[in-house]
Amino acid sequence: MLRDNFCTFILTHGRAGNVITYKTLKAEGYTGPLFLVVDNEDSQIAEYQKNFGKENVLIFDKLAISKTFDTADTFEDRRTIVYARNACFDLAKEKGYRYFLELDDDYTIFAQKYENHGRLSERKPKSLDDVFEAFLQMLDADSRILTVAMAQGGDFIGGLKSGNWKKPIMRKAMNTFFCDVTRRFDFLGRVNEDVNTYTVLGQRGNLLFSFRNFSITQKTTQKNKGGMTEQYLDAGTYVKSFYSVMMSPSCVKIACLNSNHARIHHQVRWENCVPKILNEKWKK
């Protein structure tokens, strides 16, 4: 059973008529409190309120929240999700919830990943309530854990032979974030905020995890109108990735990601990123 001090936020902008995640959550059995987080610079606020109910649309001041964390630049362009990410801590507290989940607005599937006769397969859960509660229990397992995330489709390139499948827990957190208002942290950087955050905070010894047995699938960013699509089309992935290089130059570099179409992407050198526990054999 899902605890009563938890809610889910869908972070959205300019997609009042196309909040895919909302439909996916309902289709896969989520019954808990659900809010849409919209900034006060969105021209579609009235449409969101009409489509989802005024009480379910939470509006935050984008300029005000921009002054509370390090954006890593001096630009005035605020067409990114980081402002909403940081605003969620205040919104959850105002609504009386201790725990919350941040989701983007373009997820088509929530699914369990599993090995099936030598292949990597997936299946939808019978109840997302039970899945979310399991993630919250993982978050509660250690007070040093700041956030726990679901895996993403790209984590499984190579199937069962991929390096990530061999690691039940990954030392990163992207896209989905289970959080506790009593363990507040700031997402960093105007662009590529998830990578910026898990590398900077990871170097400080904080714990940010992804659990590889459960994942989300989402629309291709630059083909789904609204959200951050226009910002990515304007700046490209080189600029996006370089924010993480600026914030963590000792462990992040620019690299070429080879998928269907080669493109510039960030690459994290984990040996330089997070503290390790030394094997006792090295004890003198």
mmCIF file of C-alpha atoms in Angstrom:
data_model
loop_
_atom_site.group_PDB
_atom_site.id
_atom_site.type_symbol
_atom_site.label_atom_id
_atom_site.label_comp_id
_atom_site.label_asym_id
_atom_site.label_seq_id
_atom_site.Cartn_x
_atom_site.Cartn_y
_atom_site.Cartn_z
ATOM 1 C CA MET A 1 0.000 0.000 0.000
ATOM 2 C CA LEU A 2 1.290 3.464 -0.917
ATOM 3 C CA ARG A 3 1.981 5.698 2.094
ATOM 4 C CA ASP A 4 -0.283 8.714 2.582
ATOM 5 C CA ASN A 5 2.501 11.303 2.930
ATOM 6 C CA PHE A 6 3.629 10.855 -0.692
ATOM 7 C CA CYS A 7 2.610 12.589 -3.896
ATOM 8 C CA THR A 8 3.685 12.592 -7.542
ATOM 9 C CA PHE A 9 4.569 15.690 -9.548
ATOM 10 C CA ILE A 10 4.545 15.862 -13.337
ATOM 11 C CA LEU A 11 6.835 18.699 -14.420
ATOM 12 C CA THR A 12 5.461 20.183 -17.614
ATOM 13 C CA HIS A 13 5.590 23.249 -19.844
ATOM 14 C CA GLY A 14 3.699 24.102 -23.019
ATOM 15 C CA ARG A 15 2.037 20.697 -23.335
ATOM 16 C CA ALA A 16 -1.369 21.192 -21.759
ATOM 17 C CA GLY A 17 -2.982 19.011 -24.409
ATOM 18 C CA ASN A 18 -0.306 16.335 -24.450
ATOM 19 C CA VAL A 19 0.740 15.279 -20.935
ATOM 20 C CA ILE A 20 1.597 11.704 -21.849
ATOM 21 C CA THR A 21 2.852 10.749 -18.381
ATOM 22 C CA TYR A 22 -0.539 11.509 -16.816
ATOM 23 C CA LYS A 23 -2.252 8.969 -19.070
ATOM 24 C CA THR A 24 0.498 6.391 -18.516
ATOM 25 C CA LEU A 25 0.300 6.687 -14.723
ATOM 26 C CA LYS A 26 -3.450 6.160 -14.741
ATOM 27 C CA ALA A 27 -3.229 3.267 -17.196
ATOM 28 C CA GLU A 28 -0.651 1.472 -15.037
ATOM 29 C CA GLY A 29 -2.547 1.716 -11.769
ATOM 30 C CA TYR A 30 -1.257 4.783 -9.941
ATOM 31 C CA THR A 31 -3.922 5.982 -7.481
ATOM 32 C CA GLY A 32 -2.017 8.431 -5.263
ATOM 33 C CA PRO A 33 -2.091 12.252 -5.222
ATOM 34 C CA LEU A 34 -1.002 13.647 -8.583
ATOM 35 C CA PHE A 35 -0.145 17.253 -9.417
ATOM 36 C CA LEU A 36 1.076 19.072 -12.512
ATOM 37 C CA VAL A 37 3.870 21.564 -11.819
ATOM 38 C CA VAL A 38 3.730 24.570 -14.137
ATOM 39 C CA ASP A 39 5.797 27.765 -14.089
ATOM 40 C CA ASN A 40 4.239 31.230 -14.148
ATOM 41 C CA GLU A 41 5.860 31.953 -17.534
ATOM 42 C CA ASP A 42 3.854 29.225 -19.284
ATOM 43 C CA SER A 43 1.246 30.636 -21.683
ATOM 44 C CA GLN A 44 -0.925 27.507 -21.283
ATOM 45 C CA ILE A 45 -1.706 27.754 -17.553
ATOM 46 C CA ALA A 46 -5.436 28.231 -18.173
ATOM 47 C CA GLU A 47 -5.490 25.187 -20.458
ATOM 48 C CA TYR A 48 -3.752 23.057 -17.838
ATOM 49 C CA GLN A 49 -6.283 24.124 -15.221
ATOM 50 C CA LYS A 50 -9.172 23.388 -17.573
ATOM 51 C CA ASN A 51 -7.841 19.951 -18.533
ATOM 52 C CA PHE A 52 -6.692 18.734 -15.110
ATOM 53 C CA GLY A 53 -8.549 20.833 -12.553
ATOM 54 C CA LYS A 54 -7.312 24.049 -10.972
ATOM 55 C CA GLU A 55 -6.579 22.314 -7.660
ATOM 56 C CA ASN A 56 -4.251 19.847 -9.394
ATOM 57 C CA VAL A 57 -2.109 22.443 -11.175
ATOM 58 C CA LEU A 58 0.613 23.954 -8.983
ATOM 59 C CA ILE A 59 2.219 27.171 -10.233
ATOM 60 C CA PHE A 60 5.619 28.441 -9.118
ATOM 61 C CA ASP A 61 7.543 31.668 -9.725
ATOM 62 C CA LYS A 62 10.283 30.775 -12.189
ATOM 63 C CA LEU A 63 12.335 33.961 -11.814
ATOM 64 C CA ALA A 64 12.221 33.763 -8.014
ATOM 65 C CA ILE A 65 13.409 30.138 -7.869
ATOM 66 C CA SER A 66 16.205 30.947 -10.362
ATOM 67 C CA LYS A 67 17.854 33.106 -7.696
ATOM 68 C CA THR A 68 18.114 30.262 -5.160
ATOM 69 C CA PHE A 69 20.619 27.921 -6.863
ATOM 70 C CA ASP A 70 23.660 27.908 -9.162
ATOM 71 C CA THR A 71 22.581 27.957 -12.819
ATOM 72 C CA ALA A 72 26.249 27.851 -13.948
ATOM 73 C CA ASP A 73 25.728 30.746 -16.379
ATOM 74 C CA THR A 74 24.455 34.318 -16.617
ATOM 75 C CA PHE A 75 21.835 33.757 -19.326
ATOM 76 C CA GLU A 76 18.221 34.885 -18.997
ATOM 77 C CA ASP A 77 16.836 31.950 -20.998
ATOM 78 C CA ARG A 78 14.749 29.905 -18.549
ATOM 79 C CA ARG A 79 13.322 27.309 -20.963
ATOM 80 C CA THR A 80 14.612 24.349 -18.945
ATOM 81 C CA ILE A 81 13.282 22.000 -16.279
ATOM 82 C CA VAL A 82 15.746 22.722 -13.474
ATOM 83 C CA TYR A 83 13.599 25.513 -12.010
ATOM 84 C CA ALA A 84 10.646 23.173 -11.604
ATOM 85 C CA ARG A 85 12.876 20.459 -10.148
ATOM 86 C CA ASN A 86 13.994 22.730 -7.319
ATOM 87 C CA ALA A 87 10.536 24.230 -6.790
ATOM 88 C CA CYS A 88 9.099 20.770 -6.025
ATOM 89 C CA PHE A 89 10.674 20.688 -2.564
ATOM 90 C CA ASP A 90 8.728 23.818 -1.576
ATOM 91 C CA LEU A 91 5.536 22.656 -3.276
ATOM 92 C CA ALA A 92 5.578 19.291 -1.499
ATOM 93 C CA LYS A 93 6.108 20.972 1.850
ATOM 94 C CA GLU A 94 3.315 23.474 1.193
ATOM 95 C CA LYS A 95 0.915 20.653 0.319
ATOM 96 C CA GLY A 96 1.870 18.703 3.458
ATOM 97 C CA TYR A 97 3.779 15.805 1.864
ATOM 98 C CA ARG A 98 7.124 14.496 3.086
ATOM 99 C CA TYR A 99 7.922 12.331 0.073
ATOM 100 C CA PHE A 100 7.435 13.084 -3.592
ATOM 101 C CA LEU A 101 8.323 11.827 -7.059
ATOM 102 C CA GLU A 102 9.341 14.116 -9.919
ATOM 103 C CA LEU A 103 8.420 12.958 -13.419
ATOM 104 C CA ASP A 104 8.800 14.511 -16.852
ATOM 105 C CA ASP A 105 5.616 14.784 -18.918
ATOM 106 C CA ASP A 106 6.491 12.429 -21.791
ATOM 107 C CA TYR A 107 6.699 8.873 -20.395
ATOM 108 C CA THR A 108 4.987 6.221 -22.482
ATOM 109 C CA ILE A 109 5.839 3.173 -20.321
ATOM 110 C CA PHE A 110 6.823 2.283 -16.761
ATOM 111 C CA ALA A 111 8.178 -1.266 -16.844
ATOM 112 C CA GLN A 112 10.039 -3.935 -14.932
ATOM 113 C CA LYS A 113 13.172 -5.236 -16.663
ATOM 114 C CA TYR A 114 14.005 -8.929 -16.307
ATOM 115 C CA GLU A 115 15.987 -11.758 -17.878
ATOM 116 C CA ASN A 116 13.871 -14.022 -20.040
ATOM 117 C CA HIS A 117 15.441 -17.041 -21.751
ATOM 118 C CA GLY A 118 18.679 -15.230 -22.480
ATOM 119 C CA ARG A 119 17.054 -11.964 -23.486
ATOM 120 C CA LEU A 120 16.285 -8.733 -21.680
ATOM 121 C CA SER A 121 12.513 -8.324 -21.506
ATOM 122 C CA GLU A 122 10.086 -5.952 -19.847
ATOM 123 C CA ARG A 123 6.567 -6.043 -18.465
ATOM 124 C CA LYS A 124 4.211 -3.449 -17.089
ATOM 125 C CA PRO A 125 3.430 -3.676 -13.355
ATOM 126 C CA LYS A 126 -0.006 -4.572 -12.034
ATOM 127 C CA SER A 127 0.156 -1.596 -9.668
ATOM 128 C CA LEU A 128 2.469 1.394 -9.819
ATOM 129 C CA ASP A 129 1.454 2.141 -6.230
ATOM 130 C CA ASP A 130 3.379 -0.930 -5.051
ATOM 131 C CA VAL A 131 6.355 -0.074 -7.265
ATOM 132 C CA PHE A 132 6.563 3.486 -5.962
ATOM 133 C CA GLU A 133 6.305 2.297 -2.363
ATOM 134 C CA ALA A 134 9.233 -0.062 -2.969
ATOM 135 C CA PHE A 135 11.340 2.843 -4.220
ATOM 136 C CA LEU A 136 10.399 4.874 -1.152
ATOM 137 C CA GLN A 137 11.488 2.018 1.085
ATOM 138 C CA MET A 138 14.835 2.062 -0.687
ATOM 139 C CA LEU A 139 15.067 5.811 -0.075
ATOM 140 C CA ASP A 140 14.328 5.200 3.621
ATOM 141 C CA ALA A 141 16.971 2.479 3.902
ATOM 142 C CA ASP A 142 19.809 4.953 4.510
ATOM 143 C CA SER A 143 19.519 8.593 5.570
ATOM 144 C CA ARG A 144 22.496 9.452 3.372
ATOM 145 C CA ILE A 145 20.537 8.658 0.193
ATOM 146 C CA LEU A 146 19.338 11.921 -1.358
ATOM 147 C CA THR A 147 17.328 10.449 -4.190
ATOM 148 C CA VAL A 148 16.514 7.204 -5.986
ATOM 149 C CA ALA A 149 15.631 7.036 -9.682
ATOM 150 C CA MET A 150 14.318 4.563 -12.211
ATOM 151 C CA ALA A 151 16.546 3.445 -15.071
ATOM 152 C CA GLN A 152 16.142 4.732 -18.624
ATOM 153 C CA GLY A 153 15.999 2.934 -21.932
ATOM 154 C CA GLY A 154 19.518 4.022 -22.855
ATOM 155 C CA ASP A 155 20.900 2.253 -19.789
ATOM 156 C CA PHE A 156 20.245 -1.101 -21.440
ATOM 157 C CA ILE A 157 22.007 -0.735 -24.765
ATOM 158 C CA GLY A 158 23.586 -4.152 -25.230
ATOM 159 C CA GLY A 159 20.830 -5.982 -23.366
ATOM 160 C CA LEU A 160 21.967 -8.550 -20.826
ATOM 161 C CA LYS A 161 25.574 -7.926 -21.866
ATOM 162 C CA SER A 162 25.430 -4.230 -21.032
ATOM 163 C CA GLY A 163 27.567 -3.029 -18.162
ATOM 164 C CA ASN A 164 24.574 -1.474 -16.424
ATOM 165 C CA TRP A 165 22.599 -4.731 -16.326
ATOM 166 C CA LYS A 166 25.432 -6.255 -14.338
ATOM 167 C CA LYS A 167 25.016 -3.543 -11.682
ATOM 168 C CA PRO A 168 21.719 -3.683 -9.719
ATOM 169 C CA ILE A 169 22.413 -0.155 -8.473
ATOM 170 C CA MET A 170 23.928 2.646 -10.547
ATOM 171 C CA ARG A 171 25.582 5.673 -8.954
ATOM 172 C CA LYS A 172 23.554 8.162 -10.936
ATOM 173 C CA ALA A 173 20.041 9.567 -10.903
ATOM 174 C CA MET A 174 18.325 10.962 -13.979
ATOM 175 C CA ASN A 175 14.887 11.918 -15.177
ATOM 176 C CA THR A 176 12.805 10.445 -12.306
ATOM 177 C CA PHE A 177 13.515 11.408 -8.698
ATOM 178 C CA PHE A 178 12.058 10.025 -5.463
ATOM 179 C CA CYS A 179 12.806 12.666 -2.836
ATOM 180 C CA ASP A 180 12.320 13.451 0.852
ATOM 181 C CA VAL A 181 11.720 17.084 1.865
ATOM 182 C CA THR A 182 13.834 16.517 4.989
ATOM 183 C CA ARG A 183 16.853 15.788 2.751
ATOM 184 C CA ARG A 184 16.650 18.797 0.498
ATOM 185 C CA PHE A 185 19.282 19.372 -2.170
ATOM 186 C CA ASP A 186 19.583 21.695 -5.155
ATOM 187 C CA PHE A 187 19.610 20.576 -8.754
ATOM 188 C CA LEU A 188 22.478 22.447 -10.386
ATOM 189 C CA GLY A 189 23.026 24.127 -13.740
ATOM 190 C CA ARG A 190 20.493 25.554 -16.164
ATOM 191 C CA VAL A 191 21.010 22.659 -18.591
ATOM 192 C CA ASN A 192 21.889 18.972 -18.015
ATOM 193 C CA GLU A 193 20.845 19.461 -14.407
ATOM 194 C CA ASP A 194 20.584 15.772 -13.548
ATOM 195 C CA VAL A 195 24.160 14.932 -14.600
ATOM 196 C CA ASN A 196 25.475 18.126 -12.994
ATOM 197 C CA THR A 197 23.779 17.214 -9.752
ATOM 198 C CA TYR A 198 24.762 13.568 -9.406
ATOM 199 C CA THR A 199 28.398 14.275 -10.292
ATOM 200 C CA VAL A 200 28.842 17.336 -8.045
ATOM 201 C CA LEU A 201 26.988 15.841 -5.089
ATOM 202 C CA GLY A 202 28.506 12.418 -5.717
ATOM 203 C CA GLN A 203 31.983 13.885 -5.361
ATOM 204 C CA ARG A 204 30.932 15.210 -1.966
ATOM 205 C CA GLY A 205 30.000 11.729 -0.809
ATOM 206 C CA ASN A 206 26.246 12.020 -1.243
ATOM 207 C CA LEU A 207 24.303 8.986 -2.478
ATOM 208 C CA LEU A 208 22.172 9.261 -5.618
ATOM 209 C CA PHE A 209 21.071 5.963 -7.131
ATOM 210 C CA SER A 210 19.243 4.392 -10.056
ATOM 211 C CA PHE A 211 17.685 0.952 -9.712
ATOM 212 C CA ARG A 212 18.161 -0.959 -12.943
ATOM 213 C CA ASN A 213 15.284 -3.442 -12.604
ATOM 214 C CA PHE A 214 12.613 -0.818 -13.273
ATOM 215 C CA SER A 215 12.670 1.758 -16.039
ATOM 216 C CA ILE A 216 10.806 4.425 -17.954
ATOM 217 C CA THR A 217 10.471 4.944 -21.687
ATOM 218 C CA GLN A 218 9.877 8.426 -23.033
ATOM 219 C CA LYS A 219 9.358 10.296 -26.273
ATOM 220 C CA THR A 220 12.416 11.418 -28.239
ATOM 221 C CA THR A 221 13.187 14.856 -26.778
ATOM 222 C CA GLN A 222 13.804 16.820 -29.952
ATOM 223 C CA LYS A 223 10.748 15.393 -31.738
ATOM 224 C CA ASN A 224 8.175 16.151 -29.032
ATOM 225 C CA LYS A 225 7.013 19.782 -29.232
ATOM 226 C CA GLY A 226 7.053 21.791 -26.008
ATOM 227 C CA GLY A 227 8.994 21.076 -22.818
ATOM 228 C CA MET A 228 12.739 21.579 -23.419
ATOM 229 C CA THR A 229 12.683 20.696 -27.119
ATOM 230 C CA GLU A 230 13.142 24.277 -28.340
ATOM 231 C CA GLN A 231 16.069 24.847 -25.984
ATOM 232 C CA TYR A 232 17.850 21.699 -27.192
ATOM 233 C CA LEU A 233 17.261 22.624 -30.824
ATOM 234 C CA ASP A 234 18.693 26.088 -30.198
ATOM 235 C CA ALA A 235 21.800 25.054 -28.226
ATOM 236 C CA GLY A 236 22.475 21.464 -29.277
ATOM 237 C CA THR A 237 23.822 18.615 -27.177
ATOM 238 C CA TYR A 238 27.368 19.997 -27.101
ATOM 239 C CA VAL A 239 26.325 22.993 -24.999
ATOM 240 C CA LYS A 240 24.044 20.784 -22.897
ATOM 241 C CA SER A 241 26.841 18.331 -22.119
ATOM 242 C CA PHE A 242 29.446 21.013 -21.509
ATOM 243 C CA TYR A 243 27.565 22.281 -18.456
ATOM 244 C CA SER A 244 28.564 19.056 -16.718
ATOM 245 C CA VAL A 245 32.181 19.492 -17.828
ATOM 246 C CA MET A 246 32.196 22.990 -16.330
ATOM 247 C CA MET A 247 30.770 21.791 -13.036
ATOM 248 C CA SER A 248 32.794 18.561 -12.716
ATOM 249 C CA PRO A 249 35.912 18.881 -14.901
ATOM 250 C CA SER A 250 37.782 16.214 -12.941
ATOM 251 C CA CYS A 251 35.371 13.454 -13.958
ATOM 252 C CA VAL A 252 33.240 14.569 -16.928
ATOM 253 C CA LYS A 253 34.305 15.102 -20.515
ATOM 254 C CA ILE A 254 32.719 15.588 -23.924
ATOM 255 C CA ALA A 255 32.496 12.388 -25.964
ATOM 256 C CA CYS A 256 30.772 10.968 -29.024
ATOM 257 C CA LEU A 257 27.776 8.752 -28.326
ATOM 258 C CA ASN A 258 27.349 6.130 -31.026
ATOM 259 C CA SER A 259 23.734 5.120 -31.447
ATOM 260 C CA ASN A 260 21.685 5.221 -34.656
ATOM 261 C CA HIS A 261 23.182 8.642 -35.302
ATOM 262 C CA ALA A 262 26.460 9.621 -33.636
ATOM 263 C CA ARG A 263 26.132 12.717 -31.443
ATOM 264 C CA ILE A 264 27.992 14.691 -28.821
ATOM 265 C CA HIS A 265 27.270 13.621 -25.253
ATOM 266 C CA HIS A 266 28.785 13.738 -21.767
ATOM 267 C CA GLN A 267 30.940 10.916 -20.440
ATOM 268 C CA VAL A 268 31.520 10.366 -16.717
ATOM 269 C CA ARG A 269 34.709 8.777 -15.459
ATOM 270 C CA TRP A 270 33.402 7.155 -12.294
ATOM 271 C CA GLU A 271 36.851 6.322 -10.958
ATOM 272 C CA ASN A 272 37.304 10.071 -10.489
ATOM 273 C CA CYS A 273 33.758 10.919 -9.486
ATOM 274 C CA VAL A 274 32.632 9.222 -6.284
ATOM 275 C CA PRO A 275 34.372 8.012 -3.090
ATOM 276 C CA LYS A 276 35.087 4.286 -2.884
ATOM 277 C CA ILE A 277 35.127 1.787 -0.035
ATOM 278 C CA LEU A 278 38.565 0.185 0.046
ATOM 279 C CA ASN A 279 38.891 -3.549 0.358
ATOM 280 C CA GLU A 280 40.095 -4.603 3.795
ATOM 281 C CA LYS A 281 43.065 -6.355 2.176
ATOM 282 C CA TRP A 282 44.723 -2.920 1.922
ATOM 283 C CA LYS A 283 44.516 -2.360 5.670
ATOM 284 C CA LYS A 284 47.914 -2.090 7.308
#
